[in-house]
Amino acid sequence: MYPQVKMYIDGQWVDGSEGKSEPVLNPATGQPIGSVPHASRADLDRALESARKGFETWRKTSADTRYKTLRKAADIIRSRAADIGKIMTLEQGKPAVEGAGEAMLAGDIMDWCGEEARRAYGRVIPPRAGNVAQLVIKEPVGPVAAFTPWNFPINQAVRKISPALAAGCSIIVKGPEETPASCMELVRAYADAGVPPGVVNLVFGVPAEVSAYLIPHPVIRKISFTGSTPVGKHLAAMAGQHMKRMTMELGGHAPAIVFDDADVDAAVKILASNKFRNAGQVCVAPTRFMVQDAVYDTFVEKFTAFAKALKVGDGLQKDTRMGPLANMRRVEAMETLTADAVQRGATVRTGGKRIGNEGFFFEPTVLTDVPQEARIMSEEPFGPIAPIARFSSYDDVIKEANRLPFGLAAYAYTRSAKTAASLGADVESGMVSINHHGLALPEVPFGGIKDSGQGSEGGLEILEAYLTPKFVTQANI
Ligand code: NAD
C-alpha cells in the first residue's frame, strides 16, 4: 500500500542518479515501509536547469491558464484525498481522517491561489506631466527553492507551490525525507493537472547539503522554509548573504489564555482537541496554558479528563484520535521536557510517559505547577504536553504571553468584549484567535513575527511573496 517514492525533475519521476536512499519508517511500528531517494549534485543541477527553463515557459503562460491548471489540480487532489490520507498515516502517524482532511484543504488552497492569480493587479499612477504613463506591473520573482517539513507533509508544501505557480514562478521543493510519499502525491496532482515539465520539481536528500547548494545558486531567486527557528535563522542568513527574497514559517510557543468569564467547557473542548491534534506537532498548537484563578481548578480537571479519555493508537484504526509521534527524536524530547519540569517541581496530572516500546507513542500529558524556569515554558514542545499555569491579573498574563521571542499564534477565551479587544491589540503575535480556533483558512493570513518568522502563507499576502513590483514609465514624444 505504501508507494515507491520518486523525485520529480523536468517532468520525469526519477530515482537518485547515484542510487542513494534512506528508509522511511512507520511511526506506529518503528519498522521500515519503503525508502526515499536522495538527489545527487547532478540531480540538483538538472532540477535547477529544469526550473530555469520551466520559469521561461510558465511566466509567459496567461494568468487564466495558471488559474485553470490550479483549479484542476485542486479537483484531482480532492478526488484522491482518502487514499492520500492512508499513505500519510503510514509515514507520519496522524489519523487517516486528518490526512485526508489535509489533502482536502490543499484543494482549497490551490483554488484560492488560482483565483488570486487572476487578480494579481498592478496599478496606474497619476503622472505629473500629461504625456507620461506610469505603470506598476507585478512580475513573478523567479525560480523558488522551498524546504518543507514532516508534520503536515502536504499542507506545508501546498502553501509554497500553489502561490509560486499562481504568480508565474517555477519551484524546486526539497520535500520531507521522513514523510515523502504524501508530498509526492501532492506534486503528482499538479503534474496530472497539466503543469508543464520544469515548473514543479521535487527532490529529497540531506537537508543541509541541498539547502547549501540551492540557496546560493544564481538560478534561484526566492527561498521559502517551514521548520524550526534555529534552522530558519541559518537559512535566512544564507539567503541574505546572496540577496534572495525569503519567507520563513518557524516555531512558536502559543499562549492559550482562559479568563474567569470564559465559557470553560468550550475552552477545554477546543483548546484540548487542538493541543493533541497531530500529537501536538503543530507550529500553532496551544502551548502555554494560562488560566485565571476562579476557573483554574475546573479547567485543569476537565482538561485532564479530556486528555485521559483520548484514544491513542495506530492512525489507521477508526477510533484513534491521536497517533504516534512522527519519529523517535520527538519521543526523546517529550521524555526530556517532562523530566526537566518534574525535577523543577511540576505535577504530572496525567501522562508523562512513552506508551509501550513499539512505535513512537507518547501519552497525552498534562502538567501543572510548572515553574517558569522549566524548559517547556520556553522551548517549543512540538508534542502532546500541556503545561497549565494560574494567573490573577490581565497585565500579568499579557506580560507572560509576550515573554518569549516567539510570536506565531495566540488563543484566548473570554465573554468580555473589552478584554477581547484589548487582547487583539496587546498580544505580540502574528495571529490571535479569540473564543474559537480560527486559523489557517486559505483566505486569511498565516504567519509569525519575531523569531517565528517572516512573511505570510495565506490570504492576499500568499501571492505577494512570489511577486515583485516593476515600475515602467513612458513619455509620449
Ligand atoms: P530540525 O530542526 O532538524 O528540522 C526541522 C526541519 O528543517 C526539517 O524538515 C528538516 O528537514 C529541515 N532542515 C533541518 N536542517 C536543514 C537545513 N540545513 N537546510 C534545510 N532544511 C533543513 O528538527 P526536527 O527534529 O525535524 O523537528 C523538530 C523541531 O522542528 C520541532 O521542535 C519544531 O520546533 C520544528 N518544526 C517546525 C515545523 C513548523 O511547522 N513550523 C515543522 C516541523 C518541525
Short mmCIF file of C-alpha atoms and ligand atoms in Angstrom, two decimals:
data_model
loop_
_atom_site.label_atom_id
_atom_site.label_comp_id
_atom_site.label_asym_id
_atom_site.label_seq_id
_atom_site.Cartn_x
_atom_site.Cartn_y
_atom_site.Cartn_z
CA MET A 1 0.00 0.00 0.00
CA TYR A 2 2.93 2.39 0.60
CA PRO A 3 4.05 3.73 -2.79
CA GLN A 4 7.52 3.72 -4.27
CA VAL A 5 8.83 7.21 -3.67
CA LYS A 6 10.40 9.05 -6.60
CA MET A 7 11.70 12.55 -7.20
CA TYR A 8 10.17 14.68 -9.94
CA ILE A 9 12.63 16.53 -12.17
CA ASP A 10 11.88 18.11 -15.54
CA GLY A 11 8.59 16.27 -15.85
CA GLN A 12 10.08 12.82 -15.07
CA TRP A 13 9.65 10.61 -11.99
CA VAL A 14 13.18 9.54 -11.12
CA ASP A 15 15.45 7.87 -8.54
CA GLY A 16 18.69 9.48 -7.39
CA SER A 17 21.35 9.16 -10.10
CA GLU A 18 23.87 7.84 -7.59
CA GLY A 19 21.42 5.29 -6.17
CA LYS A 20 21.45 6.78 -2.65
CA SER A 21 18.35 6.49 -0.48
CA GLU A 22 17.20 6.24 3.14
CA PRO A 23 14.46 4.15 4.72
CA VAL A 24 11.03 5.53 5.58
CA LEU A 25 9.63 4.27 8.90
CA ASN A 26 6.05 3.74 10.01
CA PRO A 27 5.91 5.66 13.32
CA ALA A 28 3.22 3.32 14.63
CA THR A 29 5.61 0.34 14.44
CA GLY A 30 9.07 1.86 14.03
CA GLN A 31 9.54 -0.51 11.07
CA PRO A 32 10.64 0.41 7.51
CA ILE A 33 7.84 0.65 4.94
CA GLY A 34 9.78 1.96 1.97
CA SER A 35 12.61 4.25 1.02
CA VAL A 36 13.20 7.77 -0.25
CA PRO A 37 15.78 8.56 -2.94
CA HIS A 38 18.48 11.18 -2.39
CA ALA A 39 19.37 13.69 -5.09
CA SER A 40 23.00 13.76 -6.19
CA ARG A 41 24.70 17.03 -7.15
CA ALA A 42 23.99 16.13 -10.79
CA ASP A 43 20.28 15.66 -9.95
CA LEU A 44 20.18 19.09 -8.28
CA ASP A 45 21.85 20.63 -11.32
CA ARG A 46 19.18 19.05 -13.52
CA ALA A 47 16.47 20.35 -11.23
CA LEU A 48 17.98 23.85 -11.39
CA GLU A 49 18.20 23.79 -15.19
CA SER A 50 14.67 22.41 -15.32
CA ALA A 51 13.38 25.20 -13.03
CA ARG A 52 15.21 27.82 -15.14
CA LYS A 53 13.57 26.55 -18.33
CA GLY A 54 10.25 25.99 -16.59
CA PHE A 55 10.22 29.61 -15.44
CA GLU A 56 10.72 30.85 -19.01
CA THR A 57 7.63 28.90 -20.11
CA TRP A 58 5.42 29.48 -17.11
CA ARG A 59 5.99 33.22 -16.67
CA LYS A 60 4.62 33.69 -20.19
CA THR A 61 1.61 31.44 -19.54
CA SER A 62 -1.54 33.50 -19.05
CA ALA A 63 -2.97 34.04 -15.59
CA ASP A 64 -6.17 32.43 -16.85
CA THR A 65 -4.35 29.22 -17.80
CA ARG A 66 -2.50 29.18 -14.46
CA TYR A 67 -5.85 29.61 -12.71
CA LYS A 68 -7.47 26.77 -14.65
CA THR A 69 -4.49 24.47 -14.06
CA LEU A 70 -4.54 25.08 -10.32
CA ARG A 71 -8.30 24.53 -10.17
CA LYS A 72 -7.79 21.22 -11.97
CA ALA A 73 -5.03 20.19 -9.54
CA ALA A 74 -7.43 21.02 -6.69
CA ASP A 75 -10.10 18.69 -8.11
CA ILE A 76 -7.51 15.94 -8.60
CA ILE A 77 -6.15 16.08 -5.06
CA ARG A 78 -9.66 16.12 -3.57
CA SER A 79 -10.59 13.06 -5.58
CA ARG A 80 -7.56 11.22 -4.15
CA ALA A 81 -7.85 12.53 -0.57
CA ALA A 82 -8.96 9.28 1.10
CA ASP A 83 -6.07 7.26 -0.37
CA ILE A 84 -3.56 10.02 0.37
CA GLY A 85 -4.80 10.13 3.98
CA LYS A 86 -3.87 6.46 4.43
CA ILE A 87 -0.44 6.99 2.91
CA MET A 88 0.11 9.91 5.27
CA THR A 89 -0.84 7.79 8.27
CA LEU A 90 1.65 5.11 7.26
CA GLU A 91 4.57 7.54 7.10
CA GLN A 92 3.59 10.32 9.52
CA GLY A 93 1.28 8.65 12.03
CA LYS A 94 -1.72 11.01 12.19
CA PRO A 95 -5.22 9.51 11.97
CA ALA A 96 -6.12 8.81 8.32
CA VAL A 97 -9.13 11.10 8.51
CA GLU A 98 -6.81 14.00 9.40
CA GLY A 99 -4.51 13.15 6.49
CA ALA A 100 -7.49 13.09 4.13
CA GLY A 101 -8.63 16.42 5.58
CA GLU A 102 -5.19 17.85 4.90
CA ALA A 103 -5.45 16.79 1.24
CA MET A 104 -8.95 18.34 1.01
CA LEU A 105 -7.68 21.63 2.48
CA ALA A 106 -4.83 21.53 -0.05
CA GLY A 107 -7.52 21.67 -2.75
CA ASP A 108 -8.95 24.80 -1.14
CA ILE A 109 -5.51 26.44 -1.04
CA MET A 110 -4.94 25.60 -4.71
CA ASP A 111 -8.33 27.11 -5.56
CA TRP A 112 -7.60 30.27 -3.59
CA CYS A 113 -4.16 30.78 -5.15
CA GLY A 114 -5.51 30.07 -8.63
CA GLU A 115 -8.23 32.65 -8.16
CA GLU A 116 -5.72 35.18 -6.81
CA ALA A 117 -3.57 34.62 -9.93
CA ARG A 118 -6.29 36.37 -11.93
CA ARG A 119 -6.26 39.30 -9.51
CA ALA A 120 -2.51 39.97 -9.36
CA TYR A 121 -3.22 43.53 -10.42
CA GLY A 122 -0.62 46.19 -10.99
CA ARG A 123 -1.61 49.88 -10.92
CA VAL A 124 -1.51 53.11 -12.87
CA ILE A 125 0.00 56.07 -11.05
CA PRO A 126 -1.24 59.56 -12.00
CA PRO A 127 1.67 61.28 -13.76
CA ARG A 128 2.99 64.81 -13.15
CA ALA A 129 3.09 65.53 -16.87
CA GLY A 130 0.26 64.92 -19.33
CA ASN A 131 2.28 62.85 -21.81
CA VAL A 132 3.59 60.35 -19.25
CA ALA A 133 2.14 56.93 -18.35
CA GLN A 134 3.34 55.38 -15.08
CA LEU A 135 2.67 51.69 -14.58
CA VAL A 136 3.39 49.26 -11.77
CA ILE A 137 3.49 45.69 -13.06
CA LYS A 138 3.58 42.64 -10.78
CA GLU A 139 6.13 40.16 -12.07
CA PRO A 140 6.93 36.65 -10.77
CA VAL A 141 10.04 36.76 -8.62
CA GLY A 142 11.68 33.80 -10.41
CA PRO A 143 12.58 30.18 -9.64
CA VAL A 144 11.95 29.29 -5.99
CA ALA A 145 13.71 26.84 -3.64
CA ALA A 146 11.35 25.59 -0.93
CA PHE A 147 12.09 23.38 2.09
CA THR A 148 9.13 21.69 3.76
CA PRO A 149 8.82 19.60 6.96
CA TRP A 150 7.24 16.33 8.02
CA ASN A 151 4.42 17.45 10.36
CA PHE A 152 2.00 18.45 7.58
CA PRO A 153 3.68 16.91 4.53
CA ILE A 154 1.04 18.32 2.16
CA ASN A 155 -0.12 21.50 3.85
CA GLN A 156 3.36 22.96 4.33
CA ALA A 157 4.25 22.29 0.68
CA VAL A 158 0.95 23.35 -0.93
CA ARG A 159 1.28 26.78 0.72
CA LYS A 160 4.53 27.27 -1.21
CA ILE A 161 3.95 25.50 -4.53
CA SER A 162 0.48 26.95 -5.21
CA PRO A 163 1.30 30.65 -4.76
CA ALA A 164 4.58 30.19 -6.66
CA LEU A 165 2.70 28.66 -9.59
CA ALA A 166 -0.13 31.16 -9.37
CA ALA A 167 2.37 34.03 -9.57
CA GLY A 168 4.14 32.50 -12.60
CA CYS A 169 7.23 31.16 -10.79
CA SER A 170 8.81 27.74 -11.11
CA ILE A 171 9.82 25.87 -7.96
CA ILE A 172 12.13 23.19 -6.61
CA VAL A 173 10.72 21.65 -3.43
CA LYS A 174 13.04 19.78 -1.10
CA GLY A 175 10.37 17.62 0.46
CA PRO A 176 10.38 15.93 3.88
CA GLU A 177 12.50 12.76 3.86
CA GLU A 178 10.57 11.25 6.79
CA THR A 179 7.18 11.68 5.09
CA PRO A 180 7.97 11.83 1.37
CA ALA A 181 5.08 9.95 -0.25
CA SER A 182 2.26 12.32 0.61
CA CYS A 183 4.34 15.26 -0.63
CA MET A 184 4.99 13.23 -3.80
CA GLU A 185 1.22 12.73 -4.20
CA LEU A 186 0.75 16.49 -3.92
CA VAL A 187 3.28 17.08 -6.70
CA ARG A 188 1.57 14.38 -8.76
CA ALA A 189 -1.68 16.36 -8.60
CA TYR A 190 -0.02 19.41 -10.21
CA ALA A 191 1.70 17.21 -12.80
CA ASP A 192 -1.55 15.40 -13.68
CA ALA A 193 -3.35 18.74 -13.95
CA GLY A 194 -1.01 19.70 -16.78
CA VAL A 195 1.66 21.86 -15.15
CA PRO A 196 4.41 21.78 -17.81
CA PRO A 197 7.73 19.97 -17.21
CA GLY A 198 10.24 22.03 -15.24
CA VAL A 199 7.70 24.21 -13.46
CA VAL A 200 7.41 21.98 -10.36
CA ASN A 201 10.36 19.85 -9.25
CA LEU A 202 10.57 17.62 -6.18
CA VAL A 203 13.84 16.43 -4.67
CA PHE A 204 14.92 14.76 -1.44
CA GLY A 205 18.33 14.41 0.15
CA VAL A 206 20.46 15.53 3.07
CA PRO A 207 18.65 18.79 4.01
CA ALA A 208 21.76 20.80 4.91
CA GLU A 209 23.56 19.77 1.73
CA VAL A 210 20.60 20.50 -0.54
CA SER A 211 19.94 23.94 1.00
CA ALA A 212 23.63 24.90 0.96
CA TYR A 213 23.68 24.16 -2.78
CA LEU A 214 20.32 25.58 -3.88
CA ILE A 215 20.10 28.79 -1.84
CA PRO A 216 23.26 30.48 -3.18
CA HIS A 217 22.70 29.19 -6.73
CA PRO A 218 22.18 32.05 -9.22
CA VAL A 219 19.11 30.39 -10.81
CA ILE A 220 17.19 30.60 -7.50
CA ARG A 221 15.57 33.96 -6.74
CA LYS A 222 13.46 33.17 -3.68
CA ILE A 223 13.68 30.89 -0.65
CA SER A 224 10.78 29.58 1.41
CA PHE A 225 11.25 27.44 4.51
CA THR A 226 8.97 25.91 7.15
CA GLY A 227 10.60 24.35 10.19
CA SER A 228 12.43 25.19 13.38
CA THR A 229 13.64 28.67 14.31
CA PRO A 230 17.36 27.75 14.52
CA VAL A 231 17.33 26.19 11.03
CA GLY A 232 15.24 29.11 9.73
CA LYS A 233 17.77 31.64 11.02
CA HIS A 234 20.58 29.69 9.40
CA LEU A 235 18.81 29.58 6.02
CA ALA A 236 17.72 33.22 6.29
CA ALA A 237 21.35 34.25 6.86
CA MET A 238 22.36 32.31 3.76
CA ALA A 239 19.54 33.89 1.76
CA GLY A 240 20.57 37.35 3.00
CA GLN A 241 24.17 36.77 2.03
CA HIS A 242 23.04 36.08 -1.53
CA MET A 243 20.30 38.75 -1.52
CA LYS A 244 17.45 36.30 -2.09
CA ARG A 245 13.86 37.06 -1.13
CA MET A 246 12.54 34.77 1.58
CA THR A 247 9.54 33.52 3.51
CA MET A 248 10.16 31.86 6.88
CA GLU A 249 7.44 29.95 8.78
CA LEU A 250 9.15 28.98 12.02
CA GLY A 251 8.45 27.78 15.52
CA GLY A 252 6.00 29.13 18.05
CA HIS A 253 5.02 28.77 21.70
CA ALA A 254 1.39 29.83 21.59
CA PRO A 255 -0.12 31.25 24.78
CA ALA A 256 -3.65 29.96 25.48
CA ILE A 257 -5.35 32.28 27.97
CA VAL A 258 -8.60 31.44 29.75
CA PHE A 259 -10.22 34.27 31.73
CA ASP A 260 -12.60 33.92 34.69
CA ASP A 261 -15.54 34.95 32.49
CA ALA A 262 -14.84 32.37 29.75
CA ASP A 263 -17.10 29.56 28.60
CA VAL A 264 -14.85 26.99 30.25
CA ASP A 265 -16.42 23.94 28.60
CA ALA A 266 -15.92 25.42 25.13
CA ALA A 267 -12.37 26.47 26.03
CA VAL A 268 -11.47 22.96 27.23
CA LYS A 269 -13.01 21.24 24.23
CA ILE A 270 -11.46 23.49 21.58
CA LEU A 271 -8.07 24.00 23.21
CA ALA A 272 -7.58 20.36 24.20
CA SER A 273 -8.54 18.98 20.80
CA ASN A 274 -6.14 21.42 19.15
CA LYS A 275 -3.39 20.72 21.68
CA PHE A 276 -3.42 16.99 20.92
CA ARG A 277 -4.18 17.23 17.18
CA ASN A 278 -1.35 15.69 15.15
CA ALA A 279 0.07 14.62 18.54
CA GLY A 280 0.92 18.25 19.27
CA GLN A 281 3.31 18.52 16.32
CA VAL A 282 1.76 21.72 15.05
CA CYS A 283 3.54 25.08 14.94
CA VAL A 284 0.33 26.88 16.04
CA ALA A 285 -0.61 24.34 18.76
CA PRO A 286 -1.80 25.95 22.01
CA THR A 287 1.25 25.56 24.25
CA ARG A 288 1.45 27.66 27.42
CA PHE A 289 -1.94 27.41 29.11
CA MET A 290 -2.70 30.28 31.48
CA VAL A 291 -5.93 30.07 33.41
CA GLN A 292 -7.37 32.74 35.73
CA ASP A 293 -7.80 31.91 39.44
CA ALA A 294 -11.58 31.42 39.64
CA VAL A 295 -11.77 28.84 36.83
CA TYR A 296 -8.33 27.26 37.23
CA ASP A 297 -9.36 24.13 39.15
CA THR A 298 -12.36 23.41 36.91
CA PHE A 299 -10.28 23.92 33.76
CA VAL A 300 -7.47 21.64 34.97
CA GLU A 301 -9.93 18.93 35.98
CA LYS A 302 -11.85 18.97 32.68
CA PHE A 303 -8.74 19.33 30.52
CA THR A 304 -7.11 16.39 32.31
CA ALA A 305 -10.25 14.28 31.85
CA PHE A 306 -10.17 15.07 28.10
CA ALA A 307 -6.51 14.00 27.87
CA LYS A 308 -7.15 10.78 29.81
CA ALA A 309 -10.06 9.83 27.55
CA LEU A 310 -8.18 10.42 24.29
CA LYS A 311 -7.84 7.19 22.33
CA VAL A 312 -4.20 6.85 21.25
CA GLY A 313 -3.25 4.29 18.64
CA ASP A 314 -2.40 3.46 15.06
CA GLY A 315 -3.90 6.16 12.85
CA LEU A 316 -5.36 3.51 10.54
CA GLN A 317 -7.74 2.35 13.32
CA LYS A 318 -11.07 4.13 13.01
CA ASP A 319 -11.41 5.02 16.70
CA THR A 320 -7.90 6.52 17.03
CA ARG A 321 -7.94 10.21 17.97
CA MET A 322 -4.18 10.67 18.43
CA GLY A 323 -1.48 8.74 16.58
CA PRO A 324 2.19 8.24 17.42
CA LEU A 325 4.78 11.00 17.26
CA ALA A 326 6.46 11.22 13.88
CA ASN A 327 9.87 10.00 14.97
CA MET A 328 11.94 8.86 17.94
CA ARG A 329 13.52 12.35 18.32
CA ARG A 330 10.13 13.68 19.42
CA VAL A 331 9.62 10.87 21.98
CA GLU A 332 13.02 11.61 23.47
CA ALA A 333 12.24 15.33 23.51
CA MET A 334 8.94 14.65 25.38
CA GLU A 335 10.77 12.49 27.95
CA THR A 336 13.45 15.14 28.48
CA LEU A 337 10.99 18.04 28.79
CA THR A 338 8.77 16.13 31.22
CA ALA A 339 11.71 15.01 33.39
CA ASP A 340 13.06 18.56 33.49
CA ALA A 341 9.67 20.01 34.53
CA VAL A 342 9.13 17.36 37.22
CA GLN A 343 12.63 17.80 38.57
CA ARG A 344 11.86 21.51 38.97
CA GLY A 345 8.63 20.83 40.85
CA ALA A 346 5.89 20.26 38.26
CA THR A 347 2.98 17.91 38.96
CA VAL A 348 2.03 15.33 36.33
CA ARG A 349 -1.80 15.28 36.23
CA THR A 350 -1.86 12.61 33.54
CA GLY A 351 0.55 11.03 31.06
CA GLY A 352 4.26 11.79 31.08
CA LYS A 353 5.48 8.50 29.62
CA ARG A 354 6.15 6.71 26.37
CA ILE A 355 3.48 4.11 25.56
CA GLY A 356 4.95 0.62 25.03
CA ASN A 357 8.22 0.13 23.21
CA GLU A 358 6.94 -0.35 19.69
CA GLY A 359 6.47 2.74 17.54
CA PHE A 360 6.74 6.30 18.80
CA PHE A 361 3.71 6.69 21.06
CA PHE A 362 3.61 9.14 23.98
CA GLU A 363 0.79 9.71 26.45
CA PRO A 364 -1.31 12.88 26.23
CA THR A 365 0.26 14.76 29.12
CA VAL A 366 -0.95 17.50 31.45
CA LEU A 367 1.47 19.29 33.79
CA THR A 368 0.61 21.85 36.47
CA ASP A 369 2.72 23.90 38.92
CA VAL A 370 5.38 24.19 36.22
CA PRO A 371 7.91 26.88 37.19
CA GLN A 372 8.77 29.47 34.57
CA GLU A 373 12.38 28.22 34.54
CA ALA A 374 11.31 24.78 33.28
CA ARG A 375 12.46 24.27 29.68
CA ILE A 376 8.94 23.52 28.44
CA MET A 377 7.87 27.06 29.41
CA SER A 378 10.31 28.49 26.84
CA GLU A 379 11.04 25.72 24.32
CA GLU A 380 8.50 24.60 21.74
CA PRO A 381 7.48 21.09 22.89
CA PHE A 382 6.13 20.05 19.47
CA GLY A 383 4.37 17.15 21.14
CA PRO A 384 1.39 16.22 23.33
CA ILE A 385 2.33 18.03 26.55
CA ALA A 386 0.17 20.80 28.03
CA PRO A 387 1.68 22.84 30.88
CA ILE A 388 -1.08 24.75 32.71
CA ALA A 389 -0.33 27.75 34.94
CA ARG A 390 -2.51 30.08 37.02
CA PHE A 391 -2.77 33.87 36.68
CA SER A 392 -4.58 36.66 38.51
CA SER A 393 -4.45 39.89 36.53
CA TYR A 394 -4.75 40.95 32.88
CA ASP A 395 -1.42 42.79 33.00
CA ASP A 396 0.42 39.75 34.39
CA VAL A 397 -0.94 37.42 31.75
CA ILE A 398 -0.08 39.77 28.90
CA LYS A 399 3.44 40.06 30.24
CA GLU A 400 3.75 36.27 30.33
CA ALA A 401 2.16 35.88 26.87
CA ASN A 402 4.74 38.28 25.42
CA ARG A 403 7.73 36.98 27.41
CA LEU A 404 9.20 34.73 24.70
CA PRO A 405 10.92 35.67 21.45
CA PHE A 406 8.21 33.79 19.52
CA GLY A 407 5.06 35.34 18.08
CA LEU A 408 3.14 32.94 15.86
CA ALA A 409 -0.31 32.13 17.28
CA ALA A 410 -2.14 33.12 20.48
CA TYR A 411 -5.51 31.99 21.86
CA ALA A 412 -7.85 33.45 24.43
CA TYR A 413 -11.28 32.74 25.91
CA THR A 414 -13.39 35.48 27.50
CA ARG A 415 -17.00 36.70 27.36
CA SER A 416 -15.89 40.31 27.77
CA ALA A 417 -15.83 42.33 24.54
CA LYS A 418 -13.49 44.82 26.22
CA THR A 419 -10.96 42.13 27.21
CA ALA A 420 -11.17 40.57 23.75
CA ALA A 421 -10.48 43.89 22.03
CA SER A 422 -7.56 44.64 24.36
CA LEU A 423 -6.06 41.20 23.73
CA GLY A 424 -6.16 41.72 19.98
CA ALA A 425 -4.04 44.82 20.48
CA ASP A 426 -1.75 43.74 23.33
CA VAL A 427 -0.62 40.23 22.42
CA GLU A 428 2.54 40.23 20.29
CA SER A 429 1.70 37.56 17.78
CA GLY A 430 1.15 37.13 14.06
CA MET A 431 -2.28 35.58 14.71
CA VAL A 432 -4.70 35.96 17.64
CA SER A 433 -7.77 33.71 17.83
CA ILE A 434 -10.39 34.56 20.45
CA ASN A 435 -13.18 32.20 21.60
CA HIS A 436 -12.57 29.78 18.75
CA HIS A 437 -9.77 28.17 16.74
CA GLY A 438 -9.96 30.21 13.58
CA LEU A 439 -6.54 29.96 11.91
CA ALA A 440 -5.11 28.59 8.67
CA LEU A 441 -8.00 29.05 6.25
CA PRO A 442 -6.74 29.78 2.73
CA GLU A 443 -8.28 33.26 2.70
CA VAL A 444 -6.69 34.53 5.95
CA PRO A 445 -3.04 35.50 6.54
CA PHE A 446 -0.87 32.84 8.17
CA GLY A 447 2.50 33.76 9.62
CA GLY A 448 4.52 34.89 12.60
CA ILE A 449 6.52 37.80 13.94
CA LYS A 450 9.74 37.98 15.97
CA ASP A 451 11.58 34.61 15.97
CA SER A 452 8.51 32.91 14.46
CA GLY A 453 9.41 34.08 11.01
CA GLN A 454 8.75 36.46 8.17
CA GLY A 455 6.04 36.69 5.58
CA SER A 456 2.63 35.14 5.30
CA GLU A 457 1.32 31.95 3.71
CA GLY A 458 -2.36 32.75 3.45
CA GLY A 459 -4.79 35.46 2.44
CA LEU A 460 -3.95 38.12 -0.14
CA GLU A 461 -0.39 38.04 1.19
CA ILE A 462 0.22 34.48 -0.03
CA LEU A 463 0.76 35.59 -3.62
CA GLU A 464 2.57 38.84 -2.81
CA ALA A 465 5.52 36.81 -1.50
CA TYR A 466 6.12 35.49 -5.03
CA LEU A 467 5.60 38.75 -6.91
CA THR A 468 7.88 41.69 -7.38
CA PRO A 469 6.77 45.19 -8.49
CA LYS A 470 8.28 46.63 -11.66
CA PHE A 471 7.82 50.33 -12.37
CA VAL A 472 7.58 51.30 -16.04
CA THR A 473 7.26 54.95 -17.02
CA GLN A 474 6.76 56.05 -20.60
CA ALA A 475 6.58 59.52 -22.13
CA ASN A 476 4.78 60.05 -25.44
CA ILE A 477 7.09 62.23 -27.51
P1 NAD B 1 15.17 20.11 12.70
O1 NAD B 1 15.41 21.46 13.24
O2 NAD B 1 16.33 19.21 12.48
O3 NAD B 1 14.42 20.19 11.30
C1 NAD B 1 13.26 20.94 11.08
C2 NAD B 1 13.00 20.91 9.57
O4 NAD B 1 14.06 21.59 8.92
C3 NAD B 1 13.02 19.52 8.95
O5 NAD B 1 12.03 19.48 7.95
C4 NAD B 1 14.40 19.37 8.36
O6 NAD B 1 14.43 18.53 7.21
C5 NAD B 1 14.71 20.78 7.96
N1 NAD B 1 16.11 21.12 8.00
C6 NAD B 1 16.98 20.92 9.01
N2 NAD B 1 18.19 21.41 8.71
C7 NAD B 1 18.09 21.95 7.46
C8 NAD B 1 18.99 22.63 6.60
N3 NAD B 1 20.26 22.90 6.97
N4 NAD B 1 18.54 23.02 5.39
C9 NAD B 1 17.26 22.79 5.01
N5 NAD B 1 16.36 22.18 5.78
C10 NAD B 1 16.77 21.76 7.00
O7 NAD B 1 14.18 19.42 13.66
P2 NAD B 1 13.20 18.19 13.58
O8 NAD B 1 13.65 17.19 14.62
O9 NAD B 1 12.93 17.68 12.22
O10 NAD B 1 11.93 18.93 14.11
C11 NAD B 1 11.98 19.43 15.42
C12 NAD B 1 11.66 20.85 15.52
O11 NAD B 1 11.43 21.50 14.29
C13 NAD B 1 10.36 20.98 16.26
O12 NAD B 1 10.61 21.03 17.63
C14 NAD B 1 9.74 22.23 15.73
O13 NAD B 1 10.16 23.31 16.52
C15 NAD B 1 10.36 22.40 14.39
N6 NAD B 1 9.40 22.14 13.29
C16 NAD B 1 8.54 23.14 12.99
C17 NAD B 1 7.63 22.95 11.99
C18 NAD B 1 6.65 24.04 11.64
O14 NAD B 1 5.58 23.73 11.17
N7 NAD B 1 6.98 25.30 11.86
C19 NAD B 1 7.59 21.74 11.30
C20 NAD B 1 8.50 20.74 11.63
C21 NAD B 1 9.41 20.96 12.63
#
